[in-house]
Short mmCIF file of C-alpha atoms in Angstrom, two decimals:
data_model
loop_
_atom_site.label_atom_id
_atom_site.label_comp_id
_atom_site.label_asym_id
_atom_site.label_seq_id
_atom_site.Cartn_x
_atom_site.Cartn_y
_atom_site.Cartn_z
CA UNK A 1 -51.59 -31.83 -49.53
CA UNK A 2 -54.21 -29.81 -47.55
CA UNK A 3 -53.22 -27.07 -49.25
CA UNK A 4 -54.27 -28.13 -52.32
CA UNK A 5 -57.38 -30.10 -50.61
CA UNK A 6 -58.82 -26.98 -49.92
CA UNK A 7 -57.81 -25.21 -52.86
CA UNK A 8 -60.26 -28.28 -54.90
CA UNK A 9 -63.12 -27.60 -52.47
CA UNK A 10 -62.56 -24.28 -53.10
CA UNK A 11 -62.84 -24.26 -56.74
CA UNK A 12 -65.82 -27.23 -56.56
CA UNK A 13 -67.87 -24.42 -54.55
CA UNK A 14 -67.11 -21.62 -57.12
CA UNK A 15 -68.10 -23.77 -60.15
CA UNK A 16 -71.26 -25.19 -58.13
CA UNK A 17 -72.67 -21.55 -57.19
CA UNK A 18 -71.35 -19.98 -60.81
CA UNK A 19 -74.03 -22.76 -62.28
CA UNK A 20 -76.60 -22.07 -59.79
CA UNK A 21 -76.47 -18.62 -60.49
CA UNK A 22 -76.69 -19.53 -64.30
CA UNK A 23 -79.55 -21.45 -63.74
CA UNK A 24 -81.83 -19.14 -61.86
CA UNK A 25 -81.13 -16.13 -64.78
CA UNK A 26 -81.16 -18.46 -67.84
CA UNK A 27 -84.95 -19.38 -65.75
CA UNK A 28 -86.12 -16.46 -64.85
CA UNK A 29 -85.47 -14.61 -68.57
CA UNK A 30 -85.80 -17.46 -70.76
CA UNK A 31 -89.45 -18.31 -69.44
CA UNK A 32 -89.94 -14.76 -70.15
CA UNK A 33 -89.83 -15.40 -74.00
CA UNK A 34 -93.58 -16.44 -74.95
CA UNK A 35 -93.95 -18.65 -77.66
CA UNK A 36 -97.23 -19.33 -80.22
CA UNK A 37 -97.96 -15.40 -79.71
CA UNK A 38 -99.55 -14.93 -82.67
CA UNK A 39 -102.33 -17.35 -82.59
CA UNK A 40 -105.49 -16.74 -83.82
CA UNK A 41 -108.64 -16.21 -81.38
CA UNK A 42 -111.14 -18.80 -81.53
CA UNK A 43 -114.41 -18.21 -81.36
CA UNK A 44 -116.47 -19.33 -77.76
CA UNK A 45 -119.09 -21.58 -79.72
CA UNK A 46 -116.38 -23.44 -81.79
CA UNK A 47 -113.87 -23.62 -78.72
CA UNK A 48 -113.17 -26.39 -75.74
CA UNK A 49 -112.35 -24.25 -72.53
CA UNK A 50 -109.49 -26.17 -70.49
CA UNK A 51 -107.66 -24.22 -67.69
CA UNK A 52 -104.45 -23.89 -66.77
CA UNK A 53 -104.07 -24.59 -62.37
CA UNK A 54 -101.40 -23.72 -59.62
CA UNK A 55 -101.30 -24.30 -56.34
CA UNK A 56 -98.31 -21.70 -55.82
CA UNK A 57 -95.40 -24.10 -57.20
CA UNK A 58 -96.70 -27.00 -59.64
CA UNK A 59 -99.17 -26.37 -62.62
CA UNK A 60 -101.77 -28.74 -63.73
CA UNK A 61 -103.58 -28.70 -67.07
CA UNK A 62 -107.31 -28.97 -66.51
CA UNK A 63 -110.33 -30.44 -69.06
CA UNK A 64 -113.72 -31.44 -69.42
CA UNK A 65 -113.51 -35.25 -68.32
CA UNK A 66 -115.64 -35.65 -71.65
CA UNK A 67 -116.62 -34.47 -75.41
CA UNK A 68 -116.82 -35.09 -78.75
CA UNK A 69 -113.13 -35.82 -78.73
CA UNK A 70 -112.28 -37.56 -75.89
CA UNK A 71 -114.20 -39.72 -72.95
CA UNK A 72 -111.24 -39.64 -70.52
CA UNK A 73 -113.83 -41.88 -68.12
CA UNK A 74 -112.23 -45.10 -70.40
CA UNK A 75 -109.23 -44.32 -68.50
CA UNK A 76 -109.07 -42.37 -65.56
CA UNK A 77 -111.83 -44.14 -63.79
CA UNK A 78 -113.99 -42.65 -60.91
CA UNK A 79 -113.49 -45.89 -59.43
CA UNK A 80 -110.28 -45.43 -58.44
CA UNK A 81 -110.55 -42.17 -56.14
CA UNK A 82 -111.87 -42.45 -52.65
CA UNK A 83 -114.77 -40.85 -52.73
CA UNK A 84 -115.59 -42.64 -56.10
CA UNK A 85 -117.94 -39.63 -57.17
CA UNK A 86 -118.76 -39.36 -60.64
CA UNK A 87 -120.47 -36.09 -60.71
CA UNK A 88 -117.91 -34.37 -62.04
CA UNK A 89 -117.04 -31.77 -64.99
CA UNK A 90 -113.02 -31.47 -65.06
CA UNK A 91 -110.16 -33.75 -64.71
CA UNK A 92 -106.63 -32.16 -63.94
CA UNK A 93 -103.44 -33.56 -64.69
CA UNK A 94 -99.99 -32.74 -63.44
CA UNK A 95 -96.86 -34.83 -64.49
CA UNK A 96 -93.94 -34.84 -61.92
CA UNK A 97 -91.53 -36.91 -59.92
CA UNK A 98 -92.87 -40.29 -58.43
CA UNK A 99 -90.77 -39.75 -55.27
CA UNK A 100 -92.01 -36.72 -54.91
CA UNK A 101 -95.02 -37.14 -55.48
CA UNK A 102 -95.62 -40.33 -53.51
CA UNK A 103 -93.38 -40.50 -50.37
CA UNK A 104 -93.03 -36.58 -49.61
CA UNK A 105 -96.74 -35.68 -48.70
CA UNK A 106 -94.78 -32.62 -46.65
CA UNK A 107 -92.01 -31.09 -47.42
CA UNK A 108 -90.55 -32.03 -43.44
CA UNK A 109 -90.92 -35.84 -45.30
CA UNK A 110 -88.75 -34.67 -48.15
CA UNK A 111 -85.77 -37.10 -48.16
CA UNK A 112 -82.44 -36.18 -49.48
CA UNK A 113 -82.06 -39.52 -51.36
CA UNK A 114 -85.32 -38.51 -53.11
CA UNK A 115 -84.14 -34.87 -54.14
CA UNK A 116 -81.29 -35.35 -55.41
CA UNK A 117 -82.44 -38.23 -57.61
CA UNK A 118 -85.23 -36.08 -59.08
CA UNK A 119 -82.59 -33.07 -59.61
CA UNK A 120 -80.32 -35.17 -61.80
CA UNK A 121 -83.48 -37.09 -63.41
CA UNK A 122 -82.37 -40.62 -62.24
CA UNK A 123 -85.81 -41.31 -61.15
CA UNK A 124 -89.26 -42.49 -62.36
CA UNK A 125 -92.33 -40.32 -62.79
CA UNK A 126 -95.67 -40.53 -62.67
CA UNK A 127 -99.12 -38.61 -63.34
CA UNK A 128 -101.41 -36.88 -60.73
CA UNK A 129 -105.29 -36.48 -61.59
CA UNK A 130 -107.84 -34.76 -59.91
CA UNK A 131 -111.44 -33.96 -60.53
CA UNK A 132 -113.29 -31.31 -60.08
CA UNK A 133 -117.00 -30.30 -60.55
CA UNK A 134 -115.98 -26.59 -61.47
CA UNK A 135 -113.07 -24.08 -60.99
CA UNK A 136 -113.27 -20.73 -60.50
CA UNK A 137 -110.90 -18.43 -62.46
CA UNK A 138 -108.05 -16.21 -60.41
CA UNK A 139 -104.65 -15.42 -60.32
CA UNK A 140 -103.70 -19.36 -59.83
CA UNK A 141 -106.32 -20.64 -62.52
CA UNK A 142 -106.87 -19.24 -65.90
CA UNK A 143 -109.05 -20.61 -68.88
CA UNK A 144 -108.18 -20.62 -72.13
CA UNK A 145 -110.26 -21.22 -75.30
CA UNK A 146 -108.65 -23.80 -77.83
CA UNK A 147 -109.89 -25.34 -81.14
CA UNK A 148 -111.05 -28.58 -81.61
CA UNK A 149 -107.98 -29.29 -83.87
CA UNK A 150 -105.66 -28.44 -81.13
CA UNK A 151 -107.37 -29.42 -78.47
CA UNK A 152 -106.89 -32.99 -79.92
CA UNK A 153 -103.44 -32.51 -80.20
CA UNK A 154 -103.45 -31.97 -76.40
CA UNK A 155 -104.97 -35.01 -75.49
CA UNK A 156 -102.54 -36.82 -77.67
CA UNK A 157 -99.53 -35.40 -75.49
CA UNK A 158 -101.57 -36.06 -72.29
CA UNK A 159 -102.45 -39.27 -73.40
CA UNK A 160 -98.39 -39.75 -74.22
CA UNK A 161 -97.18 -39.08 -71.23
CA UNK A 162 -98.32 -42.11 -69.46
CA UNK A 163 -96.67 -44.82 -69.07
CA UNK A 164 -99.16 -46.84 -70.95
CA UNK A 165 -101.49 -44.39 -72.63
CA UNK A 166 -103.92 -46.74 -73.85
CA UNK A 167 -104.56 -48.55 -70.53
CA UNK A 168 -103.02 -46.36 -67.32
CA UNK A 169 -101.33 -47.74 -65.35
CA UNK A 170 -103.47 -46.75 -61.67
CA UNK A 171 -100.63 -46.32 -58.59
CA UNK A 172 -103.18 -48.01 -55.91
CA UNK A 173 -103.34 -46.69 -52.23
CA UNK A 174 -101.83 -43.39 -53.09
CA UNK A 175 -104.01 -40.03 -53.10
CA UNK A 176 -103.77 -36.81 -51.50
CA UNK A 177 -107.05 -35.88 -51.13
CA UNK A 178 -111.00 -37.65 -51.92
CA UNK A 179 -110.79 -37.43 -56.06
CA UNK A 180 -107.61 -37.97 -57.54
CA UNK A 181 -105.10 -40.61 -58.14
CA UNK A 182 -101.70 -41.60 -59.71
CA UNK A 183 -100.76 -43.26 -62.44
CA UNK A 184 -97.63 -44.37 -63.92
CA UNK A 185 -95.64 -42.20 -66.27
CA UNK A 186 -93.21 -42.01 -68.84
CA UNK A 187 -89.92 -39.62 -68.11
CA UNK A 188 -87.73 -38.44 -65.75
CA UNK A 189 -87.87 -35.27 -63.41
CA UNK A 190 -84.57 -33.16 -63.48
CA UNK A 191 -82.98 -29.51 -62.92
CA UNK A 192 -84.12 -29.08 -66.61
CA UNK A 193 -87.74 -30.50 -66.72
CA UNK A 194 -90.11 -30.02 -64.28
CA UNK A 195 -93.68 -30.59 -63.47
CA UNK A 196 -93.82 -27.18 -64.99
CA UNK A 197 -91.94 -27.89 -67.72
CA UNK A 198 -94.31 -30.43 -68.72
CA UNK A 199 -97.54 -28.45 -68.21
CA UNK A 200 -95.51 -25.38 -70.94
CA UNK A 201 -94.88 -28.21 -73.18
CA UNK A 202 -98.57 -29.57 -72.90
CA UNK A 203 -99.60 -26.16 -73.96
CA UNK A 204 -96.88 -25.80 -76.83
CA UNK A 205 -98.11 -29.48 -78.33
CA UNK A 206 -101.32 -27.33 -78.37
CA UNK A 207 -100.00 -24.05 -80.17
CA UNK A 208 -101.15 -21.88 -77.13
CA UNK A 209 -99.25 -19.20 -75.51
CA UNK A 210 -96.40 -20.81 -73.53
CA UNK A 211 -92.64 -19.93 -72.19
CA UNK A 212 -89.71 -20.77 -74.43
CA UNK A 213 -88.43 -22.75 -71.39
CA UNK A 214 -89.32 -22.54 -67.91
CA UNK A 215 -89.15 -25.20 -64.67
CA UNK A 216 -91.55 -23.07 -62.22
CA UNK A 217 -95.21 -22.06 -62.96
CA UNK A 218 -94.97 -18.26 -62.97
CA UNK A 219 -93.10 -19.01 -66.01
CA UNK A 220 -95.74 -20.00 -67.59
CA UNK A 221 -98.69 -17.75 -65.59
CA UNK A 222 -96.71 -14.77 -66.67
CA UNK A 223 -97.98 -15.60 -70.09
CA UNK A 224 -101.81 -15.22 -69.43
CA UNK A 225 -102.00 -12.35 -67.30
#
């Protein structure tokens, strides 16, 4: 009986690093595979700049908090940050795991109830905005010129991936910083679909330059170098 105890464990620990080791090459080459190569340039004077954001392991999609296409003011409200300060340019948004997102300020808070119910996607999720008065362009921030026509499509998935996208749903007394705030959102986080991998499909829904498929955001950096 022990025998074959540890001849189970045995095979439960082969098949469990055989898939990890599947996982992290399917990643890394798959996100290699750009999509939406071929798109044409568009021209500065008929183009919205957004940005795309990192801060070393989750990507944000970044723009202007208003134009001629969208007021994002009638739902992301100034109001609702701590500072309150409206003088701002840019609103970011980054989509990931409410757990995450709202009990593990550190990683020393992470719990293991809350990781392994974002890495089989049996959690909720919710949306992180920040503003910002301007961003400066480097290795972790890169702007990107988009039409009008796509930039609407853009907003649409933004706008989508709430939980209510006409009226957001504001996640009160949680912020990590002065200007930004939570909101509730639509999905789950998983192995398969990350912060990241919302942020590449925010920029597919736009026809930009994206990764076939990728979970971390050198996956989709590596695209705009």
């Amino acid at each position: 009986m022990l025998k074959k105890t540890f001849k189970f464990l045995g095979w439960t620990l082969l098949g469990i690093f055989s898939f990890l080791v599947l996982y992290v090459v399917s990643v890394y080459f798959i996100s290699k595979i750009t999509v939406n190569s071929d798109l044409a340039k568009v021209e500065e004077q008929n183009a919205i700049p957004i940005y795309i954001l990192s801060n070393g392991v989750h990507t944000d999609i970044v723009v202007p908090i208003k134009n001629d296409i969208k007021d994002w003011r009638n739902q992301i409200q100034f109001s609702q940050t701590k500072s309150k300060d409206s003088l701002m340019n840019f609103i970011a948004f980054g989509w990931g795991d409410k757990g995450f997102y709202l009990d593990t300020p550190e990683w020393s808070d992470l719990k293991a109830s809350t990781a392994l119910k974002a890495t089989f996607g049996v959690s909720t999720s919710a949306m992180h905005t920040t503003f910002f008065k301007q961003l400066k362009e480097g290795d972790d921030c890169k702007r990107i010129l988009i039409s009008k026509n796509n930039y609407q499509k853009l907003v649409t998935f933004i706008s989508d991936s709430f939980n209510n996208p006409i009226y957001p749903e504001w996640i009160e007394g949680h912020s990590y910083g002065k200007k930004d705030a939570f909101y509730e959102a639509k999905g789950s986080y998983s192995l398969f679909y990350t912060c990241n991998t919302w942020a590449n499909s925010a920029l597919k829904a736009a026809n930009q330059k994206a990764s076939l498929w990728t979970v971390y955001d050198k996956g989709i950096f590596c695209h705009y170098q």
